[in-house]
Coordinates of C-alpha atoms and ligand atoms in Angstrom, one line a residue:
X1 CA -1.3 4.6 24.6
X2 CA 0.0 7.1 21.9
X3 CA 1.7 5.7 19.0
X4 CA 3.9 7.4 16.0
X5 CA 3.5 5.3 12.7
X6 CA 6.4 6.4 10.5
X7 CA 6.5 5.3 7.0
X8 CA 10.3 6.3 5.9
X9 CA 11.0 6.8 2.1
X10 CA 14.9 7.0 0.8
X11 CA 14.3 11.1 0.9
X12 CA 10.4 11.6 2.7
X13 CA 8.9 10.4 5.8
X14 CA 5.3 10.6 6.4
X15 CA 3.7 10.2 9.9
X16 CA 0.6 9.9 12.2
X17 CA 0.6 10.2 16.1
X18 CA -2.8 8.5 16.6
X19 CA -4.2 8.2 20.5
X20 CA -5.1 4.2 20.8
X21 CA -7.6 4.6 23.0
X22 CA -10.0 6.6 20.6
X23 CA -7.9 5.8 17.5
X24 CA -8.0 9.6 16.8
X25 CA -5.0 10.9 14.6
X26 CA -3.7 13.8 17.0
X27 CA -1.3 15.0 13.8
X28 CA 0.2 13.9 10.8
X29 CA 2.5 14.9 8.4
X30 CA 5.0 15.1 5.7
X31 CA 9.2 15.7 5.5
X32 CA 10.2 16.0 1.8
X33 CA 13.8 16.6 0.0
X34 CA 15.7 14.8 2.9
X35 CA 19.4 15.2 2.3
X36 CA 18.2 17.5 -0.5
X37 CA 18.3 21.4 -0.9
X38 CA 14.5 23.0 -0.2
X39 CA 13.7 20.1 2.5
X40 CA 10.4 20.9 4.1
X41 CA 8.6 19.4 7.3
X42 CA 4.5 19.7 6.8
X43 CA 3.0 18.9 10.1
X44 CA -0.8 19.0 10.5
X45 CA -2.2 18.8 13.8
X46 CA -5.7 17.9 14.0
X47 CA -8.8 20.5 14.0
X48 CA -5.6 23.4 12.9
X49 CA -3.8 25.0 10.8
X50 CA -1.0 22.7 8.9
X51 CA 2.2 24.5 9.7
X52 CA 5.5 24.4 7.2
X53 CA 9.3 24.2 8.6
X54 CA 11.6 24.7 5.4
X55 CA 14.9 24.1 7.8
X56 CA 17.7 21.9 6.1
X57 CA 16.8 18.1 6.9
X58 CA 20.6 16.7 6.6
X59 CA 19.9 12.9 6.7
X60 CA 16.8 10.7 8.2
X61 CA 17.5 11.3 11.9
X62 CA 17.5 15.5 11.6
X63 CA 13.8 15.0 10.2
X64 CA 12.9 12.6 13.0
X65 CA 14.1 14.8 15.6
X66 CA 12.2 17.9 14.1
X67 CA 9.0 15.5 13.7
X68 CA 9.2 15.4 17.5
X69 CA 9.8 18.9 17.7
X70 CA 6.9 19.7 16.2
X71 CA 4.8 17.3 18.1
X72 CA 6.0 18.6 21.5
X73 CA 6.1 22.4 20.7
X74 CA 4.1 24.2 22.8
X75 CA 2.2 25.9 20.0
X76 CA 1.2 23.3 17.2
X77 CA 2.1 20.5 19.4
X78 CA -0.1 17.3 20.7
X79 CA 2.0 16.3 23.6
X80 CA 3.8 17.6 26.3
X81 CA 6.6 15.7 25.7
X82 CA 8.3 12.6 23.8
X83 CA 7.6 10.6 27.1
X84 CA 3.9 10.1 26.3
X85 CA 4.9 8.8 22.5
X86 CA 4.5 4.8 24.1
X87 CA 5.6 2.7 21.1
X88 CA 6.9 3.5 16.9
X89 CA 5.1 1.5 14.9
X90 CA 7.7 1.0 11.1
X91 CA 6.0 0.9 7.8
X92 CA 8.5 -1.9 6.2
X93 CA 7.9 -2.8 2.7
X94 CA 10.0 -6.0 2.1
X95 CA 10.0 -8.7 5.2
X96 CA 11.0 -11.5 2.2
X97 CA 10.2 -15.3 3.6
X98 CA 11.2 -13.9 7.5
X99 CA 8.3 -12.5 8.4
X100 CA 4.4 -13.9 8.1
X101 CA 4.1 -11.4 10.8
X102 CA 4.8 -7.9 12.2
X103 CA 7.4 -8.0 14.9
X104 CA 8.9 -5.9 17.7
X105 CA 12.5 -4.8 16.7
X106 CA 15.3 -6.4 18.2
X107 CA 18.9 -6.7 16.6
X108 CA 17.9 -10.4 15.4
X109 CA 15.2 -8.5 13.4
X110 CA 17.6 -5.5 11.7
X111 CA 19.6 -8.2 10.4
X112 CA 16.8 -10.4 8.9
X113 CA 15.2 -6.3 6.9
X114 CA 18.8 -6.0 6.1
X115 CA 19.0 -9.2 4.2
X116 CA 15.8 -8.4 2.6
X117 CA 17.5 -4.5 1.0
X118 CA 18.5 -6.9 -2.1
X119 CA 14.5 -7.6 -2.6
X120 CA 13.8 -3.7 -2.0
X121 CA 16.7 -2.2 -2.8
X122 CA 14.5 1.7 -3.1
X123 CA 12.8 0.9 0.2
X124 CA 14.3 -1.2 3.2
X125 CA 17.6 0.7 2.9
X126 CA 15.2 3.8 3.6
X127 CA 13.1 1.6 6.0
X128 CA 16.1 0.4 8.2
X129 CA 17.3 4.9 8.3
X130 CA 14.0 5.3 10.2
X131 CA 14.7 2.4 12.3
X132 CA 18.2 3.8 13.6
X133 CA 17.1 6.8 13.9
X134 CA 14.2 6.6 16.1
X135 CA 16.7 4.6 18.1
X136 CA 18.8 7.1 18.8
X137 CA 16.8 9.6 19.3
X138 CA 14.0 7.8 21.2
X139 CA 16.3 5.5 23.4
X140 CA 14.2 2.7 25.1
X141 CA 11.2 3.2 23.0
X142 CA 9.6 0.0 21.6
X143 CA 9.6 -0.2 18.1
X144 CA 7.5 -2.2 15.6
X145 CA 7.8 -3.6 12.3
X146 CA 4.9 -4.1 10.4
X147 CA 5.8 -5.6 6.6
X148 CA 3.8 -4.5 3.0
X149 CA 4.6 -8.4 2.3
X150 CA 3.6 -10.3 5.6
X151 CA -0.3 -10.7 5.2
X152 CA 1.0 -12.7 2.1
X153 CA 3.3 -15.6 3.4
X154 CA -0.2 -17.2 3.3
X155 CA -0.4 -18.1 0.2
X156 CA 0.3 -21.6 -1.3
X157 CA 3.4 -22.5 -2.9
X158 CA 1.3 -23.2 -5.9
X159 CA 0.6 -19.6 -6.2
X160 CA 4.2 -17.9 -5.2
X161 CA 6.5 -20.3 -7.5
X162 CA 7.0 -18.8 -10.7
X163 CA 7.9 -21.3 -14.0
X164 CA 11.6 -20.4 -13.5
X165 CA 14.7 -23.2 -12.8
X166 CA 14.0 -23.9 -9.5
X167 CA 17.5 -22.8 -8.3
X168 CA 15.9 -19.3 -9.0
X169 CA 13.5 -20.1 -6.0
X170 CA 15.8 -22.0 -3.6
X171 CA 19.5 -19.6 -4.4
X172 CA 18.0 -16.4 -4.9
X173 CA 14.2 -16.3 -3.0
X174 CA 12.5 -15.2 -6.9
X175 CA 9.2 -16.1 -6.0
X176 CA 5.9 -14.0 -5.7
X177 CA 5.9 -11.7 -2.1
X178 CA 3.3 -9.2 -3.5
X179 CA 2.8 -6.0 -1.1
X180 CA 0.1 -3.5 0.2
X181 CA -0.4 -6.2 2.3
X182 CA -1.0 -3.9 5.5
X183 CA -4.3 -2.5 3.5
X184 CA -5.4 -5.7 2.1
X185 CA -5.1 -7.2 5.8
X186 CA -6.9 -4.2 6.8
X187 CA -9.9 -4.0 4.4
X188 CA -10.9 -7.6 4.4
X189 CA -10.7 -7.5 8.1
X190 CA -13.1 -4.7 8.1
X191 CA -15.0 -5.4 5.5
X192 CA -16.7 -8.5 7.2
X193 CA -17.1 -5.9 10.6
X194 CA -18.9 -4.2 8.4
X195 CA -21.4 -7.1 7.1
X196 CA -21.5 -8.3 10.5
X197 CA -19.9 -11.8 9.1
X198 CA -16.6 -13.8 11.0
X199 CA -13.9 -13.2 8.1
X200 CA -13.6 -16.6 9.0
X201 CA -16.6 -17.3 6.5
X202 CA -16.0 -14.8 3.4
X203 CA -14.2 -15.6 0.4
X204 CA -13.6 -12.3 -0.7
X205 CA -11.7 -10.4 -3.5
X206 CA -9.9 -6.6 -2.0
X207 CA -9.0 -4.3 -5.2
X208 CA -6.4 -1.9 -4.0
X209 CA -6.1 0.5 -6.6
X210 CA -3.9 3.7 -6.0
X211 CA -1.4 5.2 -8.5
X212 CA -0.1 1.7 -7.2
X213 CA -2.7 -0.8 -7.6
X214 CA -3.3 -4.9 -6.5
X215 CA -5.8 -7.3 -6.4
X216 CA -5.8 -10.1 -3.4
X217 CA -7.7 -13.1 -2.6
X218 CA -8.8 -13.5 0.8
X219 CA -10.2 -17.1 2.1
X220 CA -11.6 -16.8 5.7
X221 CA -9.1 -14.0 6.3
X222 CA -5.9 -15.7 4.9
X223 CA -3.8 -14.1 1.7
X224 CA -4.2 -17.2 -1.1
X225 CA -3.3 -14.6 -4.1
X226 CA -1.9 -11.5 -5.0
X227 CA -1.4 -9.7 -8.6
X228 CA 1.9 -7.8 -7.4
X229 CA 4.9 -10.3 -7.4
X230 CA 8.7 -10.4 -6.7
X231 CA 8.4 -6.7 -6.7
X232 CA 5.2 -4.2 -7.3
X233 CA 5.7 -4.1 -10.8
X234 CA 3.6 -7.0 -11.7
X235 CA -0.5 -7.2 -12.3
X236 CA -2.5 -4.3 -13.0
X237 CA -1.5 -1.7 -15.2
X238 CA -1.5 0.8 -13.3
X239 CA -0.5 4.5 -12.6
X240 CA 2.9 4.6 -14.2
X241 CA 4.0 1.2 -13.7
X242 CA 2.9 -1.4 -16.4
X243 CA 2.3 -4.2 -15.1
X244 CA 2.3 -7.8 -16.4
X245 CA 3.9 -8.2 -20.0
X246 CA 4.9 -10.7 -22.1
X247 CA 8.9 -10.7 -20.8
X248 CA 10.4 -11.4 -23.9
X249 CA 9.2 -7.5 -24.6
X250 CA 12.4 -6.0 -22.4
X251 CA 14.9 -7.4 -24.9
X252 CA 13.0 -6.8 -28.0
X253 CA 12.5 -2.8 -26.8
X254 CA 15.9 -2.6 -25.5
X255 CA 17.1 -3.3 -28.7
X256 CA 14.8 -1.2 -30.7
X257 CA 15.6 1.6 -28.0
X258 CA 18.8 1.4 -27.5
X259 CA 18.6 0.8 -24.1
X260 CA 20.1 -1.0 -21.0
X261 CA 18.2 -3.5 -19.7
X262 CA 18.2 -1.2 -16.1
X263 CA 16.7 1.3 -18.3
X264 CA 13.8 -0.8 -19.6
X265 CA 12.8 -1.7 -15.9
X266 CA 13.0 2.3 -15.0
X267 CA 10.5 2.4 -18.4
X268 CA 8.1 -0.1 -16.8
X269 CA 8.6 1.3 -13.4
X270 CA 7.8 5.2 -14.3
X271 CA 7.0 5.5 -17.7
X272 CA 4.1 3.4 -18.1
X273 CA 0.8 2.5 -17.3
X274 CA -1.6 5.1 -17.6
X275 CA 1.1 7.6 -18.2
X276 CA 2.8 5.9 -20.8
X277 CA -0.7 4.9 -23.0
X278 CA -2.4 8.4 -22.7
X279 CA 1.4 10.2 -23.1
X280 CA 1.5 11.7 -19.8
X281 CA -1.6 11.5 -17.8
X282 CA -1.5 9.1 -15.1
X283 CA -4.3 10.6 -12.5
X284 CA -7.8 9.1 -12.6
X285 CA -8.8 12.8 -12.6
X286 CA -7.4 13.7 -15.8
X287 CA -8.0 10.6 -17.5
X288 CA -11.8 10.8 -16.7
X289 CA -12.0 14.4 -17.4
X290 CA -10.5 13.0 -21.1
X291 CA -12.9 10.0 -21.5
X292 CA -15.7 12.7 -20.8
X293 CA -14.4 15.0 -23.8
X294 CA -14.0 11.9 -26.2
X295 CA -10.2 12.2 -26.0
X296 CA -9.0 8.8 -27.3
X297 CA -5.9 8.2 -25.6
X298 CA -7.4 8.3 -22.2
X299 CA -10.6 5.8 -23.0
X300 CA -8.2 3.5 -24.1
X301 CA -6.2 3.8 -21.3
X302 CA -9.5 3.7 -18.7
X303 CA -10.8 0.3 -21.0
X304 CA -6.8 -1.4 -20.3
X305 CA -7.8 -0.2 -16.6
X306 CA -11.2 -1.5 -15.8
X307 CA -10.6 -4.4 -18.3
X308 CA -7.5 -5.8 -16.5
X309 CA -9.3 -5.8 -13.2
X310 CA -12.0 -7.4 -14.2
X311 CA -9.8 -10.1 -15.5
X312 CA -8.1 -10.3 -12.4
X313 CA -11.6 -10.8 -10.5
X314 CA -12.5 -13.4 -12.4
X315 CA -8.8 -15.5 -11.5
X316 CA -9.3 -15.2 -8.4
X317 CA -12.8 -16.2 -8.6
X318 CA -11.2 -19.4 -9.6
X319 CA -9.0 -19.4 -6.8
X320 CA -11.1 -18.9 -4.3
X321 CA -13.5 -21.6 -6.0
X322 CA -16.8 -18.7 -5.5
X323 CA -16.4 -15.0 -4.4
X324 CA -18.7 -13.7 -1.4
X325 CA -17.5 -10.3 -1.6
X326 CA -15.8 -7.7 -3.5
X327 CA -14.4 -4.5 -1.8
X328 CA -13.0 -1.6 -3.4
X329 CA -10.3 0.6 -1.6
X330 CA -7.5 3.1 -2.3
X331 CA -7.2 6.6 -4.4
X332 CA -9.3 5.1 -7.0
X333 CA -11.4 2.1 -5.4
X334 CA -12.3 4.6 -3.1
X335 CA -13.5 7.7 -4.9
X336 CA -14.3 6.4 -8.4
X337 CA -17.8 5.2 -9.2
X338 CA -17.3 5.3 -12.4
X339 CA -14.6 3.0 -12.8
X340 CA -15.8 0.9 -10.3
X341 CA -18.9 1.2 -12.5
X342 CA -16.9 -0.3 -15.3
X343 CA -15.3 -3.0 -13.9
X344 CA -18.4 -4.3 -12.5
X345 CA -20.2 -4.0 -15.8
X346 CA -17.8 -7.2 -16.9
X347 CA -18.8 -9.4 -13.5
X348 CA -22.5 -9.8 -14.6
X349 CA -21.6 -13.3 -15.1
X350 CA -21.2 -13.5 -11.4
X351 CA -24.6 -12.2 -10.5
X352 CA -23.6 -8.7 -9.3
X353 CA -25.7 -5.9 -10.1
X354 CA -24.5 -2.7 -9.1
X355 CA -27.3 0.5 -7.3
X356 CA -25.9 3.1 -9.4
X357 CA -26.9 5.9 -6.7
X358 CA -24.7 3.7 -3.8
X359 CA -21.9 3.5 -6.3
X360 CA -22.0 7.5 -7.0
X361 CA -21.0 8.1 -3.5
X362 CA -17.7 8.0 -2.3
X363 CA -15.0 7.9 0.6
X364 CA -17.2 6.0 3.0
X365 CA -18.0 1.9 4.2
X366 CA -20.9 1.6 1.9
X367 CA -22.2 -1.4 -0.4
X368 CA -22.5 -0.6 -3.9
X369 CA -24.7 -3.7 -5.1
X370 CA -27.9 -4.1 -5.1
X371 CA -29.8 -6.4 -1.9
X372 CA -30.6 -9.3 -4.3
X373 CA -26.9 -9.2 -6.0
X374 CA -25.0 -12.7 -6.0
X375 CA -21.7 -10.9 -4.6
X376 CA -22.0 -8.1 -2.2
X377 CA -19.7 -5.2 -3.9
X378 CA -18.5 -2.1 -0.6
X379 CA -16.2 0.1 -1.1
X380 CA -13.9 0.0 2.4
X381 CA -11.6 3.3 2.8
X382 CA -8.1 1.8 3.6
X383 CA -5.7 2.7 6.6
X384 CA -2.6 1.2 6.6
X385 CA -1.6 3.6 9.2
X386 CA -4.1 2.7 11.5
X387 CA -3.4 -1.1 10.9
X388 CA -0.1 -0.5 11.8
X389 CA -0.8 1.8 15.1
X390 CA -3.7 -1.2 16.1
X391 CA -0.3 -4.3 15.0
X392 CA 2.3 -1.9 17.1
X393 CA 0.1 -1.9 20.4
X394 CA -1.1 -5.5 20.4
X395 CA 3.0 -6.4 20.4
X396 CA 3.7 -4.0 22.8
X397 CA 0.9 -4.6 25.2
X398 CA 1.7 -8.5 24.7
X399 CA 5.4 -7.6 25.8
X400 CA 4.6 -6.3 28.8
X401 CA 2.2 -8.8 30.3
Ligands
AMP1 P1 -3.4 6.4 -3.8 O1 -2.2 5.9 -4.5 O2 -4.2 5.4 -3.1 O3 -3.2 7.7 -3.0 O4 -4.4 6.9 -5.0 C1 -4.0 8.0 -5.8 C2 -4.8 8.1 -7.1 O5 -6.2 8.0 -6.8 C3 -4.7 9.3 -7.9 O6 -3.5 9.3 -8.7 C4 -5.9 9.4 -8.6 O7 -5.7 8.6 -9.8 C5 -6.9 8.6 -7.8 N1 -8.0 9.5 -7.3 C6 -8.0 10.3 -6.2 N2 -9.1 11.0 -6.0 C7 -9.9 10.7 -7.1 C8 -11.2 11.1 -7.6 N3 -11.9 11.9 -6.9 N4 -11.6 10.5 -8.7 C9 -10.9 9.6 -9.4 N5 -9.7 9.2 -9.0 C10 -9.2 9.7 -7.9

């Protein structure tokens, strides 16, 4: 079974066509500046050359069309033709209380993502383009949802009801979704394949952190916690966005700005974070490259960092009432030993020690910690795109039997 994953932005679409029965990514790929002048399709097949198509991309349904161009041409194609693509597996970042699960798409199912564009206003608007358009052009194909907020519907009411009126809950669904849910359902699922232990058993902590970045608690597989919230602006500070804050603060700087309060969110959202304490600099990269040369700016920025995970950890530690394991994944979690490095240097409370020379690899399943550590510390490369392939075909396969 072959499967396109399609992850549809309001002007990008990125995709994988990955072979399920070696899980192989045959090609992947990038369109950018949808509806926009200087729209470009980057399509990679695998083991070749990426190739670039600069034609116009008028709207969402021109690019998927070209996306299948590209995967059928006889030249940097994969497949003969759009009859081998079996199933379309939709990244779908907002699924609000509808969906604990992914789903296959039926009308009853557009109409629940549509009620859920007031929660994601930036993303299942886009989401729902992709939708209609593989539709059209791919008549008959199944297609999947699979939701950024689904692997949290676990968690207890005591952990998703914020200290608003309650009417804030039960009129107008504020409540805590969080998100990346796809790679926190995906690493703590691997991560206990990789220890050889049922995730049944493992009370384990998954830190996510990308230029978007989130911490969740995992008992025996389930979602308890999350640091994002009603949207993924809340928790860690993180790339640009700035997480948590005192919310009296978007009055108070409003008025000292100036500003609307829209204008104050788009602060918070963009201008942030990293970015907004070092002036500019919001890749790990850079701001290491500026701890190393003393530059002030970016170790306070990498302390704010490594000091608010930690912090998070620890929470969750609570929640989870003991941690077993701690896996690092994403951008960051994935190729920075020395911030993982830091972080860990604040859980010595919890009995972790880290082996420095494990932790200076990076982009691999590995465990960091030491064999006689109190928490076992990996660091689990993340694949949403494959969790979403491996979701799509269970649904379809379960349809047809
Ligand atoms: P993501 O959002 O998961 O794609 O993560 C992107 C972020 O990962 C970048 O903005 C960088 O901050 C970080 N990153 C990627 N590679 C490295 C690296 N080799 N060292 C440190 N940080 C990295």
């Amino acid at each position: 079974m072959k499967i396109l994953v399609l992850n549809c932005g309001s002007s990008s679409l990125k995709y994988q066509l990955i072979d399920m029965e070696t899980e192989n990514v045959l090609a992947k790929g990038l369109c950018e500046r949808i509806g926009i002048e200087g729209s470009r399709l980057k399509h990679q097949p695998a083991g070749k050359e990426a190739v670039i198509f600069d034609d116009y991309q008028e709207n969402h349904s021109v690019s998927v069309k070209m996306v299948l161009d590209a995967l059928t041409n006889p030249e940097y194609g994969v497949v003969k033709s759009m009859k081998e693509i079996n199933a379309v597996g939709h990244r779908v970042v907002h699924g609000g209380e509808y969906f604990a699960n992914s789903v296959i798409i039926t009308p009853v199912v557009i109409v629940a993502i549509e009620k859920c564009c007031d929660l994601a206003p930036l993303h299942n608007p886009a989401n729902l383009i992709g939708i209609h358009a593989c539709e059209e052009i791919m008549p008959g194909v199944p297609q999947v949802a699979v939701f950024d907020t689904a692997f949290h519907q676990t968690m207890p009411k005591k952990a998703y009801l914020y200290g608003l009126p309650i009417k804030a809950y039960t009129d107008y669904k504020i409540r805590r979704y969080g998100f990346h849910g796809t790679s926190h359902s995906f690493v703590s699922k691997r991560v206990a394949e990789f220890l050889g232990k049922p995730v049944e058993d493992l009370k384990t902590i998954v830190c996510h952190l990308g230029n978007g970045a989130s911490i969740c608690a995992v008992d025996g597989g389930k979602s308890v916690d999350t640091s994002m919230g009603f949207t993924p602006l809340a928790g860690l500070v993180m790339g640009t966005r700035s997480g948590d804050i005192d919310p009296a603060i978007l009055e108070y700087y409003a008025n000292k700005e100036g500003l609307t309060l829209s204008e104050v969110t788009t602060v918070l959202n963009k201008k942030s974070g990293m970015e907004g304490l070092t002036g500019g600099k919001s890749d790990f990269r850079d701001l290491e490259e500026g701890y190393e040369a003393g530059d002030q700016a970016c170790i306070d920025a990498i302390e704010v960092f490594c000091y608010n995970v930690a912090r998070f950890v620890g929470a969750y530690a609570a929640s989870l009432n003991g941690v077993d394991v701690i896996a690092f994944t994403a951008g960051i979690g994935e190729n920075s030993g020395f911030v993982r490095g830091k972080i860990c240097e604040y859980l010595g409370y919890l009995g972790i020690t880290i082996d420095a020379e494990q932790n200076s690899k990076r982009g691999e399943d590995i465990i960091i910690s030491t064999p006689d550590s109190k928490v076992t510390v990996c660091v689990i490369p993340t694949n949403e795109e494959l969790m979403i392939a491996r979701d799509t075909k269970a649904l379809v396969e379960a349809q047809r039997s």
